[in-house]
């Protein structure tokens, strides 16, 4: 369902022993969106129909100072508009076509997919629903309700520890919105088998903000080369592709 040549993290991030789970909203995903959403359970007071748009920012910081921090930003307007951008790549879907640009070599590919299904939002995501989803693959996880600082402010949070079969673990802090209970910030800490920090990933979500339609218009950069096959985009081994 997802295109691994586009959605994978840097090949240098080999220490991550299992896939991270993103927790904005659940969708029946098209390839363009698969990296950003996963299963959850609907809040009783927040029907899925209330979701109009989602904006997210992602930042990964490595404990190894020789590795550069990575970041991505994504905009989604339902039912079928999507934009994700990193320093290496740009991906835009406007409801009719999808463009993928390799910024490093100025190559781009376009998919004409009028038959693709729309992005179908199923439910909101909360700390409890995310933990329930993780239990299916990590039944030995631990969950703790805590108070924790976020950007200098003490907030209610849920701390989850996800052991890994290879001896490492992930600790995830989930900060919900006060009025809705939806996850607003997720911070993941990847630890090795000695308990040392490998990387930290922070994802901030903003729901139903106004998103400029111009973001879903692709303008070919000067000198860009259109390629017919995805393989011809020729991603560098260390490209960050979210």
CSV table of C-alpha atoms in Angstrom, one decimal:
chain,number,residue,atom,x,y,z
A,1,UNK,CA,0.0,0.0,0.0
A,2,UNK,CA,2.8,2.4,0.6
A,3,UNK,CA,5.8,3.1,-1.6
A,4,UNK,CA,8.8,2.2,0.5
A,5,UNK,CA,11.2,4.1,-1.8
A,6,UNK,CA,9.4,7.3,-0.8
A,7,UNK,CA,8.2,6.6,2.7
A,8,UNK,CA,11.2,5.1,4.4
A,9,UNK,CA,13.4,7.1,6.8
A,10,UNK,CA,17.1,7.6,6.2
A,11,UNK,CA,19.1,4.5,5.5
A,12,UNK,CA,21.5,5.7,8.2
A,13,UNK,CA,18.8,5.2,10.8
A,14,UNK,CA,19.5,1.5,11.0
A,15,UNK,CA,19.3,1.4,14.8
A,16,UNK,CA,15.5,1.7,14.9
A,17,UNK,CA,14.5,-1.9,15.5
A,18,UNK,CA,10.8,-1.6,14.6
A,19,UNK,CA,8.6,0.8,12.7
A,20,UNK,CA,7.3,3.9,14.5
A,21,UNK,CA,3.5,4.3,14.6
A,22,UNK,CA,2.1,7.7,13.6
A,23,UNK,CA,-1.1,8.8,15.4
A,24,UNK,CA,-3.0,11.6,13.8
A,25,UNK,CA,-6.2,9.9,12.5
A,26,UNK,CA,-6.9,6.6,10.9
A,27,UNK,CA,-7.5,6.4,7.2
A,28,UNK,CA,-7.9,4.0,4.3
A,29,UNK,CA,-4.6,5.3,3.0
A,30,UNK,CA,-3.4,6.0,-0.5
A,31,UNK,CA,0.3,5.7,-0.9
A,32,UNK,CA,0.8,9.4,-0.5
A,33,UNK,CA,-0.5,9.4,3.0
A,34,UNK,CA,0.4,6.1,4.5
A,35,UNK,CA,3.4,7.3,6.6
A,36,UNK,CA,1.3,9.8,8.5
A,37,UNK,CA,-1.7,7.9,9.8
A,38,UNK,CA,-2.6,4.7,11.5
A,39,UNK,CA,-5.4,3.0,13.5
A,40,UNK,CA,-7.1,4.5,16.5
A,41,UNK,CA,-10.5,4.6,18.1
A,42,UNK,CA,-13.1,7.3,17.7
A,43,UNK,CA,-13.8,9.8,20.5
A,44,UNK,CA,-17.5,9.7,21.5
A,45,UNK,CA,-17.8,13.5,21.1
A,46,UNK,CA,-15.8,13.9,17.9
A,47,UNK,CA,-17.3,12.3,14.8
A,48,UNK,CA,-14.8,11.6,12.0
A,49,UNK,CA,-16.9,13.9,9.8
A,50,UNK,CA,-15.6,16.8,11.8
A,51,UNK,CA,-12.1,16.4,10.4
A,52,UNK,CA,-11.5,18.8,7.6
A,53,UNK,CA,-7.7,19.2,7.5
A,54,UNK,CA,-4.6,18.2,9.4
A,55,UNK,CA,-1.2,19.9,9.5
A,56,UNK,CA,1.8,18.2,11.0
A,57,UNK,CA,5.4,18.9,11.7
A,58,UNK,CA,8.0,16.2,12.3
A,59,UNK,CA,11.5,16.6,13.6
A,60,UNK,CA,14.1,13.8,14.2
A,61,UNK,CA,17.2,14.6,16.2
A,62,UNK,CA,20.0,12.0,16.5
A,63,UNK,CA,22.0,11.5,19.7
A,64,UNK,CA,25.0,11.0,17.4
A,65,UNK,CA,26.1,14.6,16.7
A,66,UNK,CA,27.6,13.5,13.4
A,67,UNK,CA,24.1,12.9,12.0
A,68,UNK,CA,22.1,15.9,10.9
A,69,UNK,CA,18.6,16.5,12.3
A,70,UNK,CA,15.8,15.8,9.9
A,71,UNK,CA,12.4,17.4,9.5
A,72,UNK,CA,9.2,17.2,7.5
A,73,UNK,CA,6.0,19.0,7.2
A,74,UNK,CA,2.7,17.8,5.9
A,75,UNK,CA,-0.7,19.3,5.0
A,76,UNK,CA,-3.8,17.3,4.2
A,77,UNK,CA,-7.2,18.7,3.2
A,78,UNK,CA,-9.9,16.1,2.9
A,79,UNK,CA,-11.0,14.3,0.9
A,80,UNK,CA,-8.0,14.1,-1.5
A,81,UNK,CA,-5.4,16.8,-1.2
A,82,UNK,CA,-2.0,16.2,0.3
A,83,UNK,CA,1.5,17.8,0.5
A,84,UNK,CA,4.6,16.5,2.3
A,85,UNK,CA,7.9,18.2,2.2
A,86,UNK,CA,11.4,17.5,3.5
A,87,UNK,CA,14.8,18.9,2.6
A,88,UNK,CA,15.2,16.1,0.1
A,89,UNK,CA,11.7,15.6,-1.3
A,90,UNK,CA,8.4,17.1,-2.2
A,91,UNK,CA,5.2,15.2,-2.7
A,92,UNK,CA,1.9,16.8,-3.8
A,93,UNK,CA,-1.5,15.4,-4.6
A,94,UNK,CA,-4.2,17.8,-5.7
A,95,UNK,CA,-7.1,15.3,-6.1
A,96,UNK,CA,-6.3,14.4,-9.7
A,97,UNK,CA,-2.6,14.0,-10.0
A,98,UNK,CA,0.4,13.3,-7.8
A,99,UNK,CA,3.9,14.8,-8.2
A,100,UNK,CA,7.0,13.5,-6.5
A,101,UNK,CA,10.2,15.7,-6.7
A,102,UNK,CA,13.7,14.6,-5.7
A,103,UNK,CA,15.2,18.0,-4.7
A,104,UNK,CA,18.8,16.8,-4.8
A,105,UNK,CA,18.9,16.0,-8.5
A,106,UNK,CA,15.9,18.1,-9.7
A,107,UNK,CA,14.0,15.0,-11.1
A,108,UNK,CA,10.3,14.6,-10.7
A,109,UNK,CA,7.6,12.0,-11.5
A,110,UNK,CA,3.9,12.5,-12.0
A,111,UNK,CA,1.2,9.9,-11.5
A,112,UNK,CA,-2.2,10.4,-13.1
A,113,UNK,CA,-4.6,8.5,-10.9
A,114,UNK,CA,-8.2,9.5,-11.4
A,115,UNK,CA,-9.3,6.2,-10.1
A,116,UNK,CA,-7.6,6.5,-6.7
A,117,UNK,CA,-9.9,6.5,-3.7
A,118,UNK,CA,-10.2,9.6,-1.6
A,119,UNK,CA,-8.5,9.8,1.8
A,120,UNK,CA,-11.2,8.4,4.1
A,121,UNK,CA,-11.0,9.5,7.7
A,122,UNK,CA,-12.3,6.9,10.1
A,123,UNK,CA,-11.7,8.3,13.6
A,124,UNK,CA,-9.8,10.6,15.9
A,125,UNK,CA,-6.8,9.5,17.7
A,126,UNK,CA,-6.3,9.7,21.5
A,127,UNK,CA,-3.6,8.4,23.8
A,128,UNK,CA,-5.8,5.5,25.0
A,129,UNK,CA,-6.8,4.5,21.5
A,130,UNK,CA,-3.1,4.6,20.3
A,131,UNK,CA,-2.0,2.4,23.3
A,132,UNK,CA,-4.8,-0.1,22.5
A,133,UNK,CA,-3.5,-0.3,18.9
A,134,UNK,CA,0.1,-0.8,20.1
A,135,UNK,CA,-0.9,-3.6,22.5
A,136,UNK,CA,-1.7,-5.8,19.5
A,137,UNK,CA,2.0,-5.9,18.6
A,138,UNK,CA,3.6,-5.1,22.0
A,139,UNK,CA,1.4,-6.7,24.7
A,140,UNK,CA,4.2,-6.1,27.2
A,141,UNK,CA,4.1,-2.4,26.9
A,142,UNK,CA,3.8,-0.2,30.0
A,143,UNK,CA,1.6,2.9,30.2
A,144,UNK,CA,1.8,5.7,32.8
A,145,UNK,CA,-0.3,8.8,33.2
A,146,UNK,CA,2.2,11.6,34.1
A,147,UNK,CA,2.7,15.3,34.3
A,148,UNK,CA,5.5,16.5,32.0
A,149,UNK,CA,7.0,19.7,30.7
A,150,UNK,CA,6.3,20.5,27.0
A,151,UNK,CA,7.8,23.7,25.7
A,152,UNK,CA,8.2,25.0,29.3
A,153,UNK,CA,4.6,24.2,30.3
A,154,UNK,CA,3.6,21.3,32.6
A,155,UNK,CA,1.0,19.2,30.8
A,156,UNK,CA,-0.9,16.0,31.3
A,157,UNK,CA,0.7,13.3,29.3
A,158,UNK,CA,0.7,9.5,28.8
A,159,UNK,CA,4.1,7.8,28.8
A,160,UNK,CA,4.3,4.5,27.0
A,161,UNK,CA,7.4,2.1,27.0
A,162,UNK,CA,7.5,-0.3,24.1
A,163,UNK,CA,10.1,-3.1,24.5
A,164,UNK,CA,11.7,-4.5,21.4
A,165,UNK,CA,12.6,-8.1,20.6
A,166,UNK,CA,16.2,-7.0,19.8
A,167,UNK,CA,16.7,-5.6,23.3
A,168,UNK,CA,16.1,-1.9,22.6
A,169,UNK,CA,13.0,0.0,23.4
A,170,UNK,CA,10.9,3.1,22.5
A,171,UNK,CA,9.5,5.5,25.0
A,172,UNK,CA,6.6,7.6,23.7
A,173,UNK,CA,5.1,10.7,25.3
A,174,UNK,CA,1.6,11.5,24.1
A,175,UNK,CA,0.3,15.0,24.9
A,176,UNK,CA,-3.5,15.4,24.3
A,177,UNK,CA,-5.4,18.6,23.6
A,178,UNK,CA,-7.1,19.8,26.8
A,179,UNK,CA,-10.6,20.3,25.4
A,180,UNK,CA,-10.8,17.3,23.0
A,181,UNK,CA,-8.4,14.6,24.2
A,182,UNK,CA,-7.0,14.3,20.7
A,183,UNK,CA,-3.2,13.8,20.5
A,184,UNK,CA,-1.6,17.2,19.8
A,185,UNK,CA,2.1,16.2,20.3
A,186,UNK,CA,3.9,12.9,20.2
A,187,UNK,CA,7.5,12.5,21.2
A,188,UNK,CA,9.3,9.2,20.6
A,189,UNK,CA,12.6,8.3,22.1
A,190,UNK,CA,14.5,5.4,20.6
A,191,UNK,CA,16.8,3.6,23.1
A,192,UNK,CA,19.4,0.9,22.3
A,193,UNK,CA,19.8,-2.3,24.3
A,194,UNK,CA,22.0,-0.4,26.8
A,195,UNK,CA,19.3,2.2,27.4
A,196,UNK,CA,21.1,4.9,25.6
A,197,UNK,CA,19.2,7.4,23.4
A,198,UNK,CA,19.5,6.8,19.7
A,199,UNK,CA,17.1,9.4,18.3
A,200,UNK,CA,14.1,11.6,19.3
A,201,UNK,CA,11.2,12.2,17.0
A,202,UNK,CA,8.6,14.9,17.7
A,203,UNK,CA,5.4,15.2,15.8
A,204,UNK,CA,3.0,18.1,16.4
A,205,UNK,CA,-0.5,17.9,14.9
A,206,UNK,CA,-2.9,20.8,14.3
A,207,UNK,CA,-6.5,20.0,13.2
A,208,UNK,CA,-8.9,22.0,11.0
A,209,UNK,CA,-6.6,24.9,10.3
A,210,UNK,CA,-7.0,26.9,7.1
A,211,UNK,CA,-4.7,25.6,4.5
A,212,UNK,CA,-3.9,27.6,1.4
A,213,UNK,CA,-4.9,25.9,-1.8
A,214,UNK,CA,-1.7,27.1,-3.5
A,215,UNK,CA,0.2,24.4,-1.5
A,216,UNK,CA,-1.4,21.7,-3.7
A,217,UNK,CA,-0.2,23.3,-6.9
A,218,UNK,CA,3.0,21.8,-8.3
A,219,UNK,CA,5.3,24.2,-10.1
A,220,UNK,CA,8.2,22.5,-11.8
A,221,UNK,CA,11.6,24.0,-10.7
A,222,UNK,CA,13.8,25.5,-13.4
A,223,UNK,CA,15.7,22.9,-15.2
A,224,UNK,CA,13.8,20.0,-13.6
A,225,UNK,CA,13.7,16.7,-15.5
A,226,UNK,CA,10.5,14.7,-15.8
A,227,UNK,CA,11.1,10.9,-15.5
A,228,UNK,CA,8.7,8.2,-16.4
A,229,UNK,CA,9.6,5.6,-13.8
A,230,UNK,CA,9.8,6.1,-10.0
A,231,UNK,CA,13.2,4.3,-10.0
A,232,UNK,CA,14.6,7.0,-12.2
A,233,UNK,CA,14.2,9.6,-9.4
A,234,UNK,CA,17.4,8.0,-8.0
A,235,UNK,CA,17.1,8.8,-4.3
A,236,UNK,CA,20.4,9.2,-2.4
A,237,UNK,CA,21.0,6.6,0.3
A,238,UNK,CA,20.8,9.1,3.1
A,239,UNK,CA,17.7,11.0,1.8
A,240,UNK,CA,15.0,11.7,4.3
A,241,UNK,CA,11.7,10.7,2.7
A,242,UNK,CA,8.7,11.0,4.9
